[in-house]
């Protein structure tokens, strides 16, 4: 009989990865005991016979061709002549360190028997905001934190999200705004919606999905267009409200398109070395797009919102919402002028991720 899934075990595994504790991930085809190379801490000189890395890193190590690495975050198991140590694992995990730590080998790829567990481990690493690189069967090690693939699926279920608080929040764009906060059990991310104007059932709201961007929204970074997009969206919604409609901003706590702040800054360092946004993410072994659109759909449903007019230049975002059952009645363009620092970023969005600029 299959044991029930426990989302809290996935939350504990994510916490364990941040703290550097070992985890044991179990899937239908087997289990893996893993220690995160980036954060791992074990006394006594921990070593492991194998390393679990991403396909993108495996391609850099000449262990996978570009076709095999088409899904950069896919797991690859490697083995070396000598056991892996934590310092070697850390050097192999971060491509921004390649020029400082030349890659030592030789390495060879091994088959992955517990493939489901390996895929889940890559997702757990992304949710924890750490690099996807693990020592496999490390020794010596303490008792690992257990997590099943089903636990992770339950943890990611958007149905667990609920409204936790709401309040009036006057903003610079409009006085009549209400902020609504959402949270799921065991998840530290707290998403918010800002309703600009009076919500009315006879109007189709102007909606903007905005992923958190500390550098752009708060620090006024010129590397992206996030801050100006946020400001322009709020003022467009204020105009809607002034004309009898209303707007809804969904502020999603998915920094760096879902890869986390630290990994986003690592990608920035790779961009400084000449890589574009997509290649920088992929060299880290992370997806180009890791945002959780079902969470946005759940937020809209909890707010009682039906069809929407979506402010976006990204047709893939329209399609992703449509897959969750959200009716996008209209796509409203949301393009802003480039500056000398983000022109290449905007070109990459147009040329490689299909944005309409």
Coordinates of C-alpha atoms in Angstrom, one line a residue:
X1 CA 0.0 0.0 0.0
X2 CA 1.4 3.4 -1.0
X3 CA 2.0 5.7 1.9
X4 CA 0.2 9.1 1.8
X5 CA 2.2 12.1 0.6
X6 CA 3.3 14.6 3.2
X7 CA 4.1 18.1 1.8
X8 CA 5.9 18.9 5.0
X9 CA 8.6 16.3 4.2
X10 CA 9.4 18.2 1.0
X11 CA 9.6 21.5 3.0
X12 CA 12.0 19.7 5.5
X13 CA 14.1 18.5 2.6
X14 CA 14.4 22.0 1.1
X15 CA 15.4 23.3 4.5
X16 CA 18.0 20.5 4.8
X17 CA 19.5 21.5 1.5
X18 CA 19.9 25.1 2.7
X19 CA 21.5 23.9 5.9
X20 CA 23.8 21.4 4.2
X21 CA 22.3 18.3 5.7
X22 CA 21.9 15.1 3.7
X23 CA 18.6 14.1 2.1
X24 CA 17.3 10.8 0.9
X25 CA 14.9 11.2 -2.1
X26 CA 12.8 8.2 -3.0
X27 CA 10.9 7.6 -6.3
X28 CA 9.1 4.7 -7.9
X29 CA 12.3 3.4 -9.4
X30 CA 14.6 3.8 -6.3
X31 CA 16.2 6.2 -3.9
X32 CA 19.2 8.4 -3.7
X33 CA 21.1 9.7 -0.6
X34 CA 22.4 13.1 -1.4
X35 CA 24.5 15.9 0.1
X36 CA 24.3 19.3 -1.6
X37 CA 27.8 20.2 -2.9
X38 CA 27.3 24.0 -2.3
X39 CA 26.0 23.9 1.3
X40 CA 27.1 20.5 2.5
X41 CA 28.9 20.2 5.8
X42 CA 30.0 16.9 7.3
X43 CA 32.9 16.4 9.7
X44 CA 35.6 13.8 8.9
X45 CA 36.3 14.6 5.3
X46 CA 33.1 13.6 3.5
X47 CA 33.7 11.8 0.2
X48 CA 31.3 10.2 -2.4
X49 CA 31.9 7.8 -5.3
X50 CA 29.5 9.7 -7.6
X51 CA 28.2 13.2 -8.3
X52 CA 24.7 14.1 -9.5
X53 CA 24.9 17.2 -11.7
X54 CA 22.8 18.9 -14.4
X55 CA 23.0 18.0 -18.1
X56 CA 24.3 21.5 -18.8
X57 CA 27.2 21.0 -16.5
X58 CA 27.7 17.5 -17.9
X59 CA 28.0 19.1 -21.4
X60 CA 30.7 21.4 -20.1
X61 CA 32.6 18.4 -18.8
X62 CA 32.2 16.7 -22.2
X63 CA 30.0 14.0 -20.7
X64 CA 26.9 14.9 -22.7
X65 CA 26.4 16.4 -26.1
X66 CA 24.2 19.4 -26.8
X67 CA 21.3 17.2 -27.8
X68 CA 21.5 15.4 -24.4
X69 CA 21.7 18.7 -22.7
X70 CA 18.6 20.2 -24.4
X71 CA 16.9 20.1 -21.0
X72 CA 19.7 21.8 -19.0
X73 CA 18.3 20.9 -15.6
X74 CA 18.0 17.2 -16.4
X75 CA 20.1 15.0 -14.0
X76 CA 23.3 13.3 -15.0
X77 CA 25.3 11.0 -12.8
X78 CA 29.1 11.1 -13.1
X79 CA 32.0 9.2 -11.6
X80 CA 35.8 10.0 -11.4
X81 CA 38.9 8.0 -10.8
X82 CA 39.0 9.2 -7.2
X83 CA 36.0 9.9 -4.9
X84 CA 34.4 13.3 -4.9
X85 CA 35.1 15.7 -2.0
X86 CA 32.9 18.6 -1.0
X87 CA 35.5 21.2 -2.3
X88 CA 35.7 19.4 -5.6
X89 CA 31.9 19.2 -5.8
X90 CA 31.7 23.0 -5.2
X91 CA 34.2 23.7 -7.9
X92 CA 32.3 21.6 -10.4
X93 CA 28.9 23.1 -9.4
X94 CA 29.5 26.7 -10.2
X95 CA 30.4 27.6 -13.8
X96 CA 31.4 31.1 -12.8
X97 CA 34.4 29.6 -11.1
X98 CA 35.6 27.6 -14.1
X99 CA 38.4 30.0 -14.9
X100 CA 39.6 30.0 -11.3
X101 CA 39.3 26.2 -10.8
X102 CA 40.1 24.4 -14.0
X103 CA 37.9 21.3 -14.3
X104 CA 39.8 18.2 -13.2
X105 CA 39.0 14.7 -14.6
X106 CA 38.7 12.4 -16.2
X107 CA 35.0 11.8 -15.5
X108 CA 32.5 9.4 -17.0
X109 CA 28.8 9.3 -17.0
X110 CA 26.9 6.5 -15.1
X111 CA 23.4 5.3 -15.7
X112 CA 20.8 6.6 -13.2
X113 CA 18.7 3.8 -11.8
X114 CA 16.6 6.0 -9.5
X115 CA 15.7 8.5 -12.2
X116 CA 12.6 9.8 -10.6
X117 CA 14.5 10.6 -7.4
X118 CA 17.2 12.4 -9.4
X119 CA 14.7 14.6 -11.2
X120 CA 13.1 15.5 -7.9
X121 CA 16.5 16.3 -6.4
X122 CA 17.0 18.9 -9.2
X123 CA 13.7 20.5 -8.4
X124 CA 14.4 20.5 -4.7
X125 CA 17.7 22.3 -5.3
X126 CA 16.0 25.0 -7.4
X127 CA 13.3 25.5 -4.7
X128 CA 16.1 25.8 -2.1
X129 CA 18.0 28.3 -4.2
X130 CA 21.1 26.2 -4.4
X131 CA 23.2 24.9 -7.3
X132 CA 22.0 21.5 -8.6
X133 CA 25.0 19.4 -7.7
X134 CA 25.0 16.6 -5.1
X135 CA 27.5 14.1 -3.7
X136 CA 25.8 10.7 -4.0
X137 CA 26.0 8.2 -1.1
X138 CA 28.3 10.5 0.9
X139 CA 30.3 9.0 3.7
X140 CA 30.5 9.6 6.6
X141 CA 27.1 11.2 6.9
X142 CA 24.4 11.8 9.5
X143 CA 20.9 10.4 9.1
X144 CA 19.4 12.0 6.0
X145 CA 16.1 13.9 5.8
X146 CA 13.6 11.7 3.9
X147 CA 11.5 13.0 1.0
X148 CA 9.4 11.1 -1.5
X149 CA 8.7 12.3 -5.1
X150 CA 5.0 12.3 -4.1
X151 CA 5.8 14.6 -1.1
X152 CA 7.3 17.1 -3.6
X153 CA 4.3 16.9 -5.9
X154 CA 2.0 17.6 -2.9
X155 CA 4.2 20.5 -1.8
X156 CA 3.9 22.1 -5.2
X157 CA 0.1 21.6 -5.5
X158 CA -1.3 25.2 -5.9
X159 CA -4.5 24.1 -4.2
X160 CA -2.7 24.5 -0.9
X161 CA -2.5 28.2 -1.4
X162 CA -5.0 30.3 0.5
X163 CA -5.7 33.9 1.4
X164 CA -4.1 34.9 4.7
X165 CA -4.7 38.6 5.0
X166 CA -6.1 41.6 3.1
X167 CA -6.0 45.4 3.8
X168 CA -6.5 48.8 2.2
X169 CA -3.2 50.0 0.7
X170 CA -3.0 53.5 -0.9
X171 CA -0.2 53.6 -3.5
X172 CA 1.5 56.3 -5.5
X173 CA -0.4 55.2 -8.5
X174 CA -3.8 55.1 -6.9
X175 CA -5.4 55.6 -3.5
X176 CA -8.1 53.0 -3.9
X177 CA -6.1 49.8 -3.7
X178 CA -6.4 46.6 -1.7
X179 CA -3.5 44.2 -1.0
X180 CA -4.2 40.5 -0.5
X181 CA -1.6 38.1 0.8
X182 CA -1.5 34.4 0.0
X183 CA 0.5 31.6 1.5
X184 CA 0.6 27.8 1.4
X185 CA 1.4 25.6 4.5
X186 CA 5.2 24.9 4.9
X187 CA 6.1 27.3 2.1
X188 CA 8.1 30.4 3.0
X189 CA 7.1 32.3 -0.1
X190 CA 4.2 34.8 0.4
X191 CA 2.6 36.0 -2.8
X192 CA 0.5 39.1 -3.0
X193 CA -2.2 40.6 -5.2
X194 CA -2.8 44.3 -5.5
X195 CA -6.4 45.2 -6.6
X196 CA -6.4 48.7 -8.1
X197 CA -9.9 50.2 -8.1
X198 CA -13.1 48.5 -7.2
X199 CA -13.5 44.9 -8.2
X200 CA -16.6 44.5 -10.4
X201 CA -18.1 41.4 -11.8
X202 CA -19.2 43.2 -15.0
X203 CA -15.7 44.3 -16.0
X204 CA -12.8 42.2 -17.3
X205 CA -9.8 43.3 -15.2
X206 CA -6.4 44.4 -16.5
X207 CA -4.0 41.9 -15.0
X208 CA -0.2 41.8 -14.8
X209 CA 1.8 38.9 -13.5
X210 CA 5.0 40.3 -12.0
X211 CA 7.7 38.0 -10.7
X212 CA 9.7 39.4 -7.8
X213 CA 12.9 41.3 -8.8
X214 CA 14.8 42.7 -5.9
X215 CA 17.4 44.3 -8.1
X216 CA 15.0 45.9 -10.5
X217 CA 12.0 46.6 -8.3
X218 CA 13.9 47.9 -5.3
X219 CA 17.4 48.7 -6.3
X220 CA 16.4 50.3 -9.7
X221 CA 18.7 48.0 -11.7
X222 CA 19.2 48.9 -15.3
X223 CA 20.1 45.3 -16.3
X224 CA 16.4 44.4 -16.8
X225 CA 13.1 46.2 -17.4
X226 CA 11.3 44.9 -14.3
X227 CA 11.1 48.1 -12.3
X228 CA 9.8 50.2 -15.1
X229 CA 7.4 47.5 -16.1
X230 CA 6.0 47.3 -12.5
X231 CA 5.6 51.1 -12.3
X232 CA 4.0 51.3 -15.8
X233 CA 1.6 48.5 -15.0
X234 CA 0.4 50.1 -11.8
X235 CA -0.3 53.4 -13.6
X236 CA -2.1 51.7 -16.4
X237 CA -4.3 50.0 -13.8
X238 CA -4.9 53.3 -12.1
X239 CA -6.1 54.7 -15.5
X240 CA -8.5 51.7 -15.7
X241 CA -9.9 52.4 -12.3
X242 CA -10.4 56.1 -13.2
X243 CA -12.5 55.0 -16.1
X244 CA -14.7 52.5 -14.2
X245 CA -12.6 49.4 -14.5
X246 CA -10.0 47.9 -12.3
X247 CA -6.7 46.2 -12.4
X248 CA -5.0 43.3 -10.5
X249 CA -1.2 43.0 -10.0
X250 CA -0.1 39.5 -9.0
X251 CA 3.3 39.9 -7.3
X252 CA 4.8 36.4 -7.4
X253 CA 7.7 35.5 -5.1
X254 CA 9.6 33.8 -7.9
X255 CA 12.9 35.8 -8.1
X256 CA 14.9 35.3 -11.3
X257 CA 12.0 33.5 -13.1
X258 CA 12.0 31.0 -10.3
X259 CA 15.7 30.3 -9.8
X260 CA 16.1 32.5 -6.7
X261 CA 18.1 35.6 -6.0
X262 CA 21.6 34.0 -5.4
X263 CA 21.4 32.0 -8.6
X264 CA 20.2 35.0 -10.5
X265 CA 23.2 37.0 -9.4
X266 CA 25.4 34.0 -10.4
X267 CA 23.8 34.3 -13.8
X268 CA 24.6 38.0 -13.8
X269 CA 28.2 37.2 -13.3
X270 CA 28.1 34.8 -16.3
X271 CA 26.5 37.6 -18.3
X272 CA 29.4 39.8 -17.4
X273 CA 31.6 37.1 -19.0
X274 CA 29.6 37.4 -22.2
X275 CA 26.7 34.9 -21.9
X276 CA 23.2 35.9 -22.6
X277 CA 20.3 35.4 -20.1
X278 CA 19.3 32.0 -21.4
X279 CA 22.8 30.6 -21.7
X280 CA 23.8 31.9 -18.3
X281 CA 20.8 30.2 -16.6
X282 CA 21.5 27.0 -18.5
X283 CA 25.2 26.9 -17.7
X284 CA 24.1 26.9 -14.0
X285 CA 22.1 23.9 -14.8
X286 CA 18.8 25.8 -14.2
X287 CA 15.8 26.2 -16.5
X288 CA 15.3 29.2 -18.7
X289 CA 11.7 29.4 -17.3
X290 CA 10.9 28.1 -13.9
X291 CA 8.0 30.3 -12.8
X292 CA 4.9 28.6 -11.3
X293 CA 2.0 29.8 -13.3
X294 CA -0.6 27.5 -11.6
X295 CA 0.0 29.6 -8.5
X296 CA -1.1 32.7 -10.4
X297 CA -4.2 30.9 -11.6
X298 CA -5.0 29.8 -8.1
X299 CA -4.7 33.4 -6.8
X300 CA -7.1 34.6 -9.5
X301 CA -9.6 31.9 -8.6
X302 CA -9.4 32.7 -4.9
X303 CA -10.1 36.4 -5.7
X304 CA -13.2 35.3 -7.7
X305 CA -11.8 36.6 -11.0
X306 CA -12.9 35.1 -14.3
X307 CA -11.6 36.2 -17.8
X308 CA -8.7 38.7 -17.8
X309 CA -7.0 41.1 -20.0
X310 CA -3.3 40.2 -19.6
X311 CA -0.5 42.8 -19.8
X312 CA 2.4 40.9 -21.3
X313 CA 4.6 40.7 -24.4
X314 CA 5.1 37.0 -23.8
X315 CA 2.8 34.6 -25.8
X316 CA 4.2 31.7 -23.7
X317 CA 2.8 33.3 -20.6
X318 CA -0.7 33.5 -22.2
X319 CA -0.4 29.8 -23.2
X320 CA 0.8 28.8 -19.7
X321 CA -2.2 30.5 -18.1
X322 CA -4.6 29.0 -20.6
X323 CA -3.3 25.6 -19.7
X324 CA -4.4 26.2 -16.1
X325 CA -7.9 27.1 -17.2
X326 CA -7.5 30.9 -17.0
X327 CA -9.4 32.7 -19.9
X328 CA -7.2 35.4 -21.4
X329 CA -9.7 37.5 -23.2
X330 CA -7.1 39.9 -24.6
X331 CA -3.3 40.3 -24.5
X332 CA -2.4 43.9 -23.8
X333 CA 1.2 44.9 -25.0
X334 CA 3.5 46.1 -22.3
X335 CA 6.7 47.2 -24.0
X336 CA 9.1 49.9 -22.6
X337 CA 12.1 51.6 -24.2
X338 CA 15.5 49.9 -23.8
X339 CA 18.5 51.5 -22.1
X340 CA 22.2 50.9 -22.9
X341 CA 22.4 48.3 -20.1
X342 CA 19.4 46.1 -20.9
X343 CA 19.3 46.3 -24.7
X344 CA 20.9 42.8 -25.0
X345 CA 18.6 41.4 -22.3
X346 CA 15.5 42.6 -24.3
X347 CA 17.0 41.3 -27.6
X348 CA 17.4 37.9 -25.9
X349 CA 13.8 37.9 -24.7
X350 CA 12.7 38.6 -28.3
X351 CA 15.1 36.3 -30.1
X352 CA 15.3 33.3 -27.7
X353 CA 12.1 33.3 -25.6
X354 CA 9.6 34.6 -28.1
X355 CA 8.7 38.0 -26.5
X356 CA 6.9 40.5 -28.8
X357 CA 8.8 43.7 -28.2

